PDB file of C-alpha atoms and ligand atoms in Angstrom:
ATOM      1  CA  MET A   1      -2.789 -40.467  53.261  1.00 94.00           C
ATOM      2  CA  LYS A   2      -2.210 -37.258  51.491  1.00 96.00           C
ATOM      3  CA  ASN A   3       0.632 -35.586  53.442  1.00 97.00           C
ATOM      4  CA  LEU A   4      -1.199 -31.648  55.193  1.00 98.00           C
ATOM      5  CA  ILE A   5       1.503 -29.106  54.823  1.00 98.00           C
ATOM      6  CA  ALA A   6       0.959 -26.584  57.522  1.00 98.00           C
ATOM      7  CA  GLY A   7       2.299 -23.051  57.100  1.00 98.00           C
ATOM      8  CA  ASN A   8       2.555 -21.391  61.081  1.00 98.00           C
ATOM      9  CA  TRP A   9       3.283 -17.137  60.321  1.00 97.00           C
ATOM     10  CA  LYS A  10       3.736 -16.997  63.930  1.00 96.00           C
ATOM     11  CA  LEU A  11       3.553 -13.542  65.055  1.00 95.00           C
ATOM     12  CA  LYS A  12       5.364 -12.342  61.254  1.00 95.00           C
ATOM     13  CA  GLY A  13       2.301 -12.163  59.051  1.00 93.00           C
ATOM     14  CA  SER A  14       1.873  -8.873  56.532  1.00 95.00           C
ATOM     15  CA  PRO A  15      -1.510  -8.431  54.339  1.00 96.00           C
ATOM     16  CA  ASN A  16       1.928  -8.297  51.163  1.00 97.00           C
ATOM     17  CA  LEU A  17       1.952 -12.228  52.327  1.00 97.00           C
ATOM     18  CA  ALA A  18      -0.487 -12.522  52.455  1.00 97.00           C
ATOM     19  CA  ASP A  19      -1.604 -11.667  48.900  1.00 97.00           C
ATOM     20  CA  SER A  20       1.884 -13.104  48.409  1.00 97.00           C
ATOM     21  CA  TYR A  21      -0.259 -17.108  49.097  1.00 97.00           C
ATOM     22  CA  ILE A  22      -2.931 -15.810  47.505  1.00 97.00           C
ATOM     23  CA  SER A  23      -1.719 -14.870  44.151  1.00 96.00           C
ATOM     24  CA  HIS A  24       0.686 -18.627  44.540  1.00 96.00           C
ATOM     25  CA  LEU A  25      -2.534 -20.979  44.857  1.00 96.00           C
ATOM     26  CA  SER A  26      -4.902 -19.569  43.316  1.00 95.00           C
ATOM     27  CA  ARG A  27      -2.613 -20.797  40.340  1.00 94.00           C
ATOM     28  CA  ILE A  28      -0.934 -23.326  41.333  1.00 91.00           C
ATOM     29  CA  LYS A  29      -4.355 -24.755  43.708  1.00 92.00           C
ATOM     30  CA  PRO A  30      -2.500 -27.468  45.354  1.00 90.00           C
ATOM     31  CA  ASP A  31      -4.537 -30.875  45.795  1.00 89.00           C
ATOM     32  CA  ASN A  32      -1.975 -33.796  45.921  1.00 92.00           C
ATOM     33  CA  CYS A  33      -1.198 -32.775  49.624  1.00 96.00           C
ATOM     34  CA  ILE A  34      -3.540 -30.089  52.260  1.00 97.00           C
ATOM     35  CA  VAL A  35      -2.562 -26.846  52.848  1.00 98.00           C
ATOM     36  CA  VAL A  36      -3.122 -25.149  56.012  1.00 98.00           C
ATOM     37  CA  VAL A  37      -2.122 -21.737  55.763  1.00 98.00           C
ATOM     38  CA  CYS A  38      -1.454 -21.073  59.940  1.00 98.00           C
ATOM     39  CA  PRO A  39      -1.863 -16.015  59.830  1.00 97.00           C
ATOM     40  CA  THR A  40      -2.066 -13.736  63.042  1.00 93.00           C
ATOM     41  CA  HIS A  41      -5.575 -13.548  63.743  1.00 91.00           C
ATOM     42  CA  ASP A  42      -5.734  -9.819  62.885  1.00 90.00           C
ATOM     43  CA  LEU A  43      -4.232 -11.266  59.342  1.00 95.00           C
ATOM     44  CA  LEU A  44      -6.650 -14.535  59.323  1.00 95.00           C
ATOM     45  CA  GLY A  45      -9.636 -12.155  58.514  1.00 94.00           C
ATOM     46  CA  TYR A  46      -8.475  -9.533  55.562  1.00 96.00           C
ATOM     47  CA  ILE A  47      -6.718 -13.451  54.031  1.00 96.00           C
ATOM     48  CA  TYR A  48     -10.600 -15.030  53.916  1.00 96.00           C
ATOM     49  CA  ASP A  49     -12.003 -12.387  51.849  1.00 95.00           C
ATOM     50  CA  LYS A  50      -9.926 -13.610  49.396  1.00 95.00           C
ATOM     51  CA  TRP A  51      -9.315 -17.032  49.951  1.00 95.00           C
ATOM     52  CA  SER A  52     -10.889 -19.988  47.904  1.00 94.00           C
ATOM     53  CA  ASN A  53     -11.562 -23.581  49.074  1.00 92.00           C
ATOM     54  CA  GLU A  54      -9.245 -24.810  45.855  1.00 94.00           C
ATOM     55  CA  PHE A  55      -5.748 -23.039  48.110  1.00 95.00           C
ATOM     56  CA  GLY A  56      -6.423 -25.324  50.591  1.00 96.00           C
ATOM     57  CA  HIS A  57      -8.170 -24.456  54.279  1.00 98.00           C
ATOM     58  CA  LEU A  58      -6.996 -21.574  57.114  1.00 98.00           C
ATOM     59  CA  GLY A  59      -5.511 -22.180  60.512  1.00 98.00           C
ATOM     60  CA  ALA A  60      -5.525 -19.618  63.658  1.00 97.00           C
ATOM     61  CA  GLN A  61      -3.282 -19.570  66.278  1.00 96.00           C
ATOM     62  CA  ASP A  62      -4.158 -20.966  69.787  1.00 95.00           C
ATOM     63  CA  CYS A  63      -6.879 -19.296  71.214  1.00 92.00           C
ATOM     64  CA  PHE A  64      -8.425 -18.476  74.462  1.00 90.00           C
ATOM     65  CA  HIS A  65      -9.696 -21.669  76.286  1.00 91.00           C
ATOM     66  CA  ASP A  66     -13.118 -20.031  76.885  1.00 87.00           C
ATOM     67  CA  ASP A  67     -16.168 -19.419  74.628  1.00 85.00           C
ATOM     68  CA  THR A  68     -17.354 -16.798  75.849  1.00 80.00           C
ATOM     69  CA  ASN A  69     -16.381 -12.730  74.439  1.00 75.00           C
ATOM     70  CA  TYR A  70     -16.461 -10.788  77.215  1.00 76.00           C
ATOM     71  CA  ASN A  71     -12.746 -11.961  78.227  1.00 79.00           C
ATOM     72  CA  ASP A  72      -9.408  -9.527  77.803  1.00 78.00           C
ATOM     73  CA  GLY A  73      -6.480 -11.351  74.846  1.00 77.00           C
ATOM     74  CA  LEU A  74      -6.173 -13.660  72.896  1.00 83.00           C
ATOM     75  CA  GLY A  75      -9.088 -14.437  70.253  1.00 84.00           C
ATOM     76  CA  THR A  76     -12.074 -16.761  70.877  1.00 87.00           C
ATOM     77  CA  PRO A  77     -12.681 -19.212  68.663  1.00 88.00           C
ATOM     78  CA  ASP A  78     -16.826 -17.858  67.271  1.00 90.00           C
ATOM     79  CA  GLU A  79     -14.437 -15.237  66.629  1.00 89.00           C
ATOM     80  CA  ILE A  80     -11.415 -18.197  64.667  1.00 93.00           C
ATOM     81  CA  VAL A  81     -14.167 -19.423  63.122  1.00 95.00           C
ATOM     82  CA  SER A  82     -15.596 -16.649  61.902  1.00 95.00           C
ATOM     83  CA  ARG A  83     -12.990 -15.301  60.231  1.00 95.00           C
ATOM     84  CA  GLY A  84     -12.869 -18.960  57.555  1.00 96.00           C
ATOM     85  CA  ALA A  85     -10.422 -20.844  60.086  1.00 97.00           C
ATOM     86  CA  LYS A  86     -10.774 -25.296  59.804  1.00 98.00           C
ATOM     87  CA  TYR A  87      -7.505 -25.644  61.324  1.00 98.00           C
ATOM     88  CA  ILE A  88      -6.178 -23.918  65.069  1.00 98.00           C
ATOM     89  CA  ILE A  89      -2.199 -24.831  66.398  1.00 98.00           C
ATOM     90  CA  LEU A  90      -3.252 -26.319  70.107  1.00 98.00           C
ATOM     91  CA  GLY A  91      -0.182 -26.687  72.375  1.00 98.00           C
ATOM     92  CA  HIS A  92       2.786 -24.833  70.633  1.00 97.00           C
ATOM     93  CA  SER A  93       6.118 -24.227  72.951  1.00 96.00           C
ATOM     94  CA  ASP A  94       6.555 -21.021  72.270  1.00 95.00           C
ATOM     95  CA  ARG A  95       2.801 -20.984  74.215  1.00 95.00           C
ATOM     96  CA  ARG A  96       3.722 -23.826  76.645  1.00 96.00           C
ATOM     97  CA  ASN A  97       6.846 -22.557  77.611  1.00 94.00           C
ATOM     98  CA  LYS A  98       6.613 -18.897  77.058  1.00 94.00           C
ATOM     99  CA  CYS A  99       3.379 -18.791  78.764  1.00 94.00           C
ATOM    100  CA  HIS A 100       3.869 -21.712  81.052  1.00 95.00           C
ATOM    101  CA  GLU A 101       0.664 -23.582  79.542  1.00 96.00           C
ATOM    102  CA  THR A 102       0.102 -26.659  80.784  1.00 98.00           C
ATOM    103  CA  SER A 103      -1.176 -29.607  78.683  1.00 98.00           C
ATOM    104  CA  GLU A 104      -4.215 -29.170  80.923  1.00 98.00           C
ATOM    105  CA  LEU A 105      -5.369 -25.830  79.668  1.00 97.00           C
ATOM    106  CA  VAL A 106      -4.315 -27.382  76.041  1.00 98.00           C
ATOM    107  CA  ARG A 107      -7.044 -29.743  76.112  1.00 98.00           C
ATOM    108  CA  LYS A 108      -9.532 -27.506  77.680  1.00 96.00           C
ATOM    109  CA  LYS A 109      -8.835 -25.516  74.408  1.00 96.00           C
ATOM    110  CA  VAL A 110      -8.673 -28.802  71.999  1.00 97.00           C
ATOM    111  CA  ASN A 111     -12.756 -29.577  74.021  1.00 97.00           C
ATOM    112  CA  LEU A 112     -13.881 -26.070  73.059  1.00 96.00           C
ATOM    113  CA  ALA A 113     -12.000 -25.818  69.372  1.00 96.00           C
ATOM    114  CA  TRP A 114     -14.262 -29.735  68.963  1.00 97.00           C
ATOM    115  CA  ASN A 115     -17.549 -27.476  70.405  1.00 96.00           C
ATOM    116  CA  LYS A 116     -16.460 -25.234  67.200  1.00 96.00           C
ATOM    117  CA  GLY A 117     -15.936 -27.690  64.862  1.00 97.00           C
ATOM    118  CA  LEU A 118     -12.768 -27.180  64.523  1.00 97.00           C
ATOM    119  CA  ILE A 119      -9.794 -29.087  64.128  1.00 98.00           C
ATOM    120  CA  PRO A 120      -6.920 -28.886  66.405  1.00 98.00           C
ATOM    121  CA  ILE A 121      -2.631 -29.387  65.269  1.00 98.00           C
ATOM    122  CA  VAL A 122      -1.529 -29.758  68.783  1.00 98.00           C
ATOM    123  CA  CYS A 123       1.867 -29.521  68.984  1.00 98.00           C
ATOM    124  CA  VAL A 124       4.516 -31.230  71.327  1.00 98.00           C
ATOM    125  CA  GLY A 125       8.090 -31.894  71.824  1.00 98.00           C
ATOM    126  CA  GLU A 126      10.838 -32.570  74.068  1.00 98.00           C
ATOM    127  CA  GLU A 127      13.181 -29.824  75.066  1.00 97.00           C
ATOM    128  CA  SER A 128      17.293 -30.393  74.402  1.00 96.00           C
ATOM    129  CA  GLY A 129      17.820 -31.626  77.864  1.00 97.00           C
ATOM    130  CA  ASP A 130      14.649 -34.072  77.718  1.00 97.00           C
ATOM    131  CA  ARG A 131      17.130 -35.137  74.792  1.00 97.00           C
ATOM    132  CA  LYS A 132      20.698 -35.993  76.044  1.00 96.00           C
ATOM    133  CA  GLY A 133      18.518 -37.447  79.025  1.00 97.00           C
ATOM    134  CA  ASN A 134      17.053 -40.558  76.906  1.00 97.00           C
ATOM    135  CA  LEU A 135      13.391 -38.855  78.366  1.00 98.00           C
ATOM    136  CA  THR A 136      11.970 -37.716  74.712  1.00 98.00           C
ATOM    137  CA  GLN A 137       9.201 -39.807  74.711  1.00 98.00           C
ATOM    138  CA  ILE A 138       8.594 -40.449  77.580  1.00 98.00           C
ATOM    139  CA  VAL A 139       7.554 -35.511  77.540  1.00 98.00           C
ATOM    140  CA  VAL A 140       5.888 -36.406  73.724  1.00 98.00           C
ATOM    141  CA  ASN A 141       3.295 -39.236  75.371  1.00 98.00           C
ATOM    142  CA  GLY A 142       3.237 -37.484  78.635  1.00 98.00           C
ATOM    143  CA  GLN A 143       1.822 -34.115  76.442  1.00 98.00           C
ATOM    144  CA  ILE A 144      -0.334 -36.401  74.042  1.00 98.00           C
ATOM    145  CA  ALA A 145      -2.065 -38.395  76.502  1.00 98.00           C
ATOM    146  CA  ASP A 146      -2.934 -35.201  79.306  1.00 98.00           C
ATOM    147  CA  SER A 147      -3.750 -32.424  75.998  1.00 98.00           C
ATOM    148  CA  ILE A 148      -6.226 -35.123  74.504  1.00 98.00           C
ATOM    149  CA  ASP A 149      -9.597 -36.056  76.114  1.00 97.00           C
ATOM    150  CA  PHE A 150      -9.035 -39.566  74.318  1.00 97.00           C
ATOM    151  CA  ASP A 151     -12.463 -41.136  77.012  1.00 96.00           C
ATOM    152  CA  ASN A 152     -14.227 -38.464  74.958  1.00 95.00           C
ATOM    153  CA  LEU A 153     -13.265 -38.018  71.737  1.00 96.00           C
ATOM    154  CA  ARG A 154     -15.324 -35.452  69.796  1.00 94.00           C
ATOM    155  CA  GLY A 155     -14.102 -34.566  66.915  1.00 96.00           C
ATOM    156  CA  PRO A 156     -10.411 -35.337  63.754  1.00 97.00           C
ATOM    157  CA  PHE A 157      -6.901 -34.364  65.244  1.00 98.00           C
ATOM    158  CA  VAL A 158      -3.654 -33.888  63.755  1.00 98.00           C
ATOM    159  CA  ILE A 159      -0.492 -34.113  66.590  1.00 98.00           C
ATOM    160  CA  ALA A 160       2.197 -32.292  65.262  1.00 98.00           C
ATOM    161  CA  TYR A 161       5.938 -33.199  66.565  1.00 98.00           C
ATOM    162  CA  GLU A 162       8.522 -30.229  67.140  1.00 98.00           C
ATOM    163  CA  PRO A 163      11.467 -30.453  69.057  1.00 98.00           C
ATOM    164  CA  VAL A 164      11.871 -27.611  71.401  1.00 98.00           C
ATOM    165  CA  TRP A 165      15.338 -27.072  70.040  1.00 98.00           C
ATOM    166  CA  ALA A 166      14.884 -27.746  66.266  1.00 98.00           C
ATOM    167  CA  ILE A 167      12.264 -24.367  65.792  1.00 97.00           C
ATOM    168  CA  GLY A 168      13.764 -21.600  65.034  1.00 96.00           C
ATOM    169  CA  SER A 169      17.608 -22.867  65.167  1.00 97.00           C
ATOM    170  CA  GLY A 170      18.219 -24.881  61.799  1.00 96.00           C
ATOM    171  CA  ASN A 171      18.906 -27.686  63.914  1.00 97.00           C
ATOM    172  CA  ILE A 172      16.869 -30.904  63.500  1.00 97.00           C
ATOM    173  CA  PRO A 173      16.900 -34.739  64.544  1.00 98.00           C
ATOM    174  CA  THR A 174      18.531 -37.433  62.439  1.00 98.00           C
ATOM    175  CA  MET A 175      15.779 -38.759  60.235  1.00 98.00           C
ATOM    176  CA  GLU A 176      15.747 -41.767  62.063  1.00 98.00           C
ATOM    177  CA  GLU A 177      15.313 -39.698  65.444  1.00 98.00           C
ATOM    178  CA  ILE A 178      11.695 -38.381  64.001  1.00 98.00           C
ATOM    179  CA  GLY A 179      11.181 -42.334  62.747  1.00 98.00           C
ATOM    180  CA  GLU A 180      11.791 -43.174  66.224  1.00 98.00           C
ATOM    181  CA  VAL A 181       9.208 -40.862  67.392  1.00 98.00           C
ATOM    182  CA  HIS A 182       6.812 -40.687  65.019  1.00 98.00           C
ATOM    183  CA  ASP A 183       6.638 -44.817  65.111  1.00 98.00           C
ATOM    184  CA  GLU A 184       5.896 -44.181  69.099  1.00 98.00           C
ATOM    185  CA  ILE A 185       3.621 -42.075  69.014  1.00 98.00           C
ATOM    186  CA  ARG A 186       1.401 -44.013  66.167  1.00 98.00           C
ATOM    187  CA  LYS A 187       1.626 -47.112  68.819  1.00 98.00           C
ATOM    188  CA  LEU A 188       0.828 -44.580  71.109  1.00 98.00           C
ATOM    189  CA  LEU A 189      -2.745 -43.091  69.573  1.00 98.00           C
ATOM    190  CA  ILE A 190      -3.238 -46.859  68.594  1.00 98.00           C
ATOM    191  CA  THR A 191      -3.007 -47.811  72.121  1.00 98.00           C
ATOM    192  CA  LEU A 192      -5.752 -45.291  73.358  1.00 97.00           C
ATOM    193  CA  THR A 193      -7.969 -44.868  70.532  1.00 97.00           C
ATOM    194  CA  ASP A 194      -8.333 -47.506  67.588  1.00 96.00           C
ATOM    195  CA  GLU A 195      -6.528 -49.671  65.226  1.00 97.00           C
ATOM    196  CA  THR A 196      -8.372 -46.841  62.501  1.00 96.00           C
ATOM    197  CA  ARG A 197      -8.409 -43.385  64.444  1.00 96.00           C
ATOM    198  CA  GLY A 198      -4.286 -43.783  65.509  1.00 97.00           C
ATOM    199  CA  GLY A 199      -3.578 -44.860  62.350  1.00 97.00           C
ATOM    200  CA  ASN A 200      -5.306 -42.302  60.241  1.00 97.00           C
ATOM    201  CA  THR A 201      -3.972 -39.754  62.252  1.00 98.00           C
ATOM    202  CA  PRO A 202      -1.748 -36.593  61.196  1.00 98.00           C
ATOM    203  CA  LEU A 203       1.687 -37.054  62.200  1.00 98.00           C
ATOM    204  CA  LEU A 204       3.606 -33.582  61.525  1.00 98.00           C
ATOM    205  CA  TYR A 205       7.424 -32.801  62.335  1.00 98.00           C
ATOM    206  CA  GLY A 206       8.252 -29.634  62.518  1.00 98.00           C
ATOM    207  CA  GLY A 207      10.637 -27.125  63.509  1.00 98.00           C
ATOM    208  CA  SER A 208      13.900 -26.396  61.240  1.00 98.00           C
ATOM    209  CA  ALA A 209      11.721 -28.060  58.283  1.00 98.00           C
ATOM    210  CA  ASP A 210      12.640 -26.033  54.841  1.00 97.00           C
ATOM    211  CA  VAL A 211      12.829 -26.497  51.790  1.00 97.00           C
ATOM    212  CA  GLN A 212      16.446 -28.407  52.002  1.00 97.00           C
ATOM    213  CA  ASN A 213      15.272 -30.977  54.602  1.00 98.00           C
ATOM    214  CA  ALA A 214      11.381 -31.558  53.615  1.00 98.00           C
ATOM    215  CA  SER A 215      11.741 -34.759  50.602  1.00 97.00           C
ATOM    216  CA  SER A 216      13.774 -36.193  53.461  1.00 98.00           C
ATOM    217  CA  ILE A 217      11.810 -35.443  56.160  1.00 98.00           C
ATOM    218  CA  LEU A 218       8.636 -36.464  54.401  1.00 98.00           C
ATOM    219  CA  ALA A 219       9.625 -39.866  53.592  1.00 98.00           C
ATOM    220  CA  VAL A 220      10.784 -41.200  56.857  1.00 98.00           C
ATOM    221  CA  GLU A 221       7.603 -43.717  57.796  1.00 97.00           C
ATOM    222  CA  ASN A 222       4.717 -42.072  59.996  1.00 98.00           C
ATOM    223  CA  VAL A 223       5.971 -38.883  59.230  1.00 98.00           C
ATOM    224  CA  ASN A 224       2.282 -37.681  57.304  1.00 98.00           C
ATOM    225  CA  GLY A 225       2.587 -33.675  57.138  1.00 98.00           C
ATOM    226  CA  LEU A 226       5.461 -30.279  58.492  1.00 98.00           C
ATOM    227  CA  LEU A 227       4.215 -27.694  59.891  1.00 98.00           C
ATOM    228  CA  ILE A 228       6.837 -24.804  58.947  1.00 98.00           C
ATOM    229  CA  GLY A 229       7.669 -21.778  60.716  1.00 98.00           C
ATOM    230  CA  GLY A 230      10.043 -19.125  59.198  1.00 97.00           C
ATOM    231  CA  ALA A 231       9.957 -21.478  55.743  1.00 98.00           C
ATOM    232  CA  SER A 232       6.616 -20.713  55.508  1.00 98.00           C
ATOM    233  CA  LEU A 233       7.480 -16.894  55.321  1.00 98.00           C
ATOM    234  CA  ASN A 234       8.188 -16.603  52.266  1.00 96.00           C
ATOM    235  CA  ILE A 235       5.502 -18.229  49.491  1.00 97.00           C
ATOM    236  CA  GLN A 236       8.820 -19.234  46.890  1.00 96.00           C
ATOM    237  CA  THR A 237      10.313 -21.307  49.815  1.00 97.00           C
ATOM    238  CA  PHE A 238       6.770 -22.298  50.831  1.00 97.00           C
ATOM    239  CA  GLY A 239       5.685 -23.521  47.408  1.00 97.00           C
ATOM    240  CA  THR A 240       8.944 -25.472  46.804  1.00 96.00           C
ATOM    241  CA  ILE A 241       8.005 -26.956  50.020  1.00 97.00           C
ATOM    242  CA  ILE A 242       4.257 -27.563  49.118  1.00 97.00           C
ATOM    243  CA  ASP A 243       5.482 -29.073  45.549  1.00 94.00           C
ATOM    244  CA  CYS A 244       7.796 -31.695  47.556  1.00 93.00           C
ATOM    245  CA  ALA A 245       4.178 -32.742  49.099  1.00 94.00           C
TER     246      ALA A 245
HETATM  247  P1  PGA X 301      10.711 -22.888  62.884  1.00 73.25           P
HETATM  248  O1  PGA X 301       9.094 -23.348  63.742  1.00 73.25           O
HETATM  249  O2  PGA X 301       9.825 -24.213  60.695  1.00 73.25           O
HETATM  250  O3  PGA X 301      10.295 -21.841  62.746  1.00 73.25           O
HETATM  251  O4  PGA X 301      10.789 -23.639  63.233  1.00 73.25           O
HETATM  252  C1  PGA X 301       7.806 -23.917  63.690  1.00 73.25           C
HETATM  253  C2  PGA X 301       6.662 -23.887  63.763  1.00 73.25           C
HETATM  254  O5  PGA X 301       7.573 -23.255  65.412  1.00 73.25           O
HETATM  255  O6  PGA X 301       5.673 -24.357  64.782  1.00 73.25           O
END
């Protein structure tokens, strides 16, 4: 399977960053990996106007869990689709922890994303206390099982394993630890779906992934790509990670 390299700009993008992406991606036209760029909702439209399919795909960060426009805040899935997004990051730890989003709410958003033809990138990951207490896999498996309606799968999805303590901290698990979690996620997905679907769902690693560690992480079995926050805010850095993939 091709690696999927997703850049999560969080709330930090700008038209200048979007322009630097367009200029870089139009030069390299990545085809050895799938590139997904996830700017803020306002920048989605800006970047979409200049986008070409040769660059990869656009993605959104989160959406409201109901598709009527008469709600306050967050983007509707329709608006996101109209701005060219194909992917959507859901269940990011910022949403789970800072906005108290439960896996049940994430599941609603996943279902809605499927209804609109979007591919959800479902984020899961343990807190440092969970890891110290040997609870990593219980937490991760629970979040996956509760965030996705496995009895009624209606579209493809991607899992991003992002240890909460690794996000933005410069600390990452060892390659063995990443491998262990990804192997278990793969087994879980095969159990909850089937060999083909579970075996072919992309599993991304996220949390302080950067140019220094990208190649090593991508070499770990059952890692099929990266979800990159801070290091995606510079196109040279992000471009080097694309090269690694
Ligand atoms: P980071 O963020 O790469 O800056 O750690 C990853 C994420 O939040 O998705």
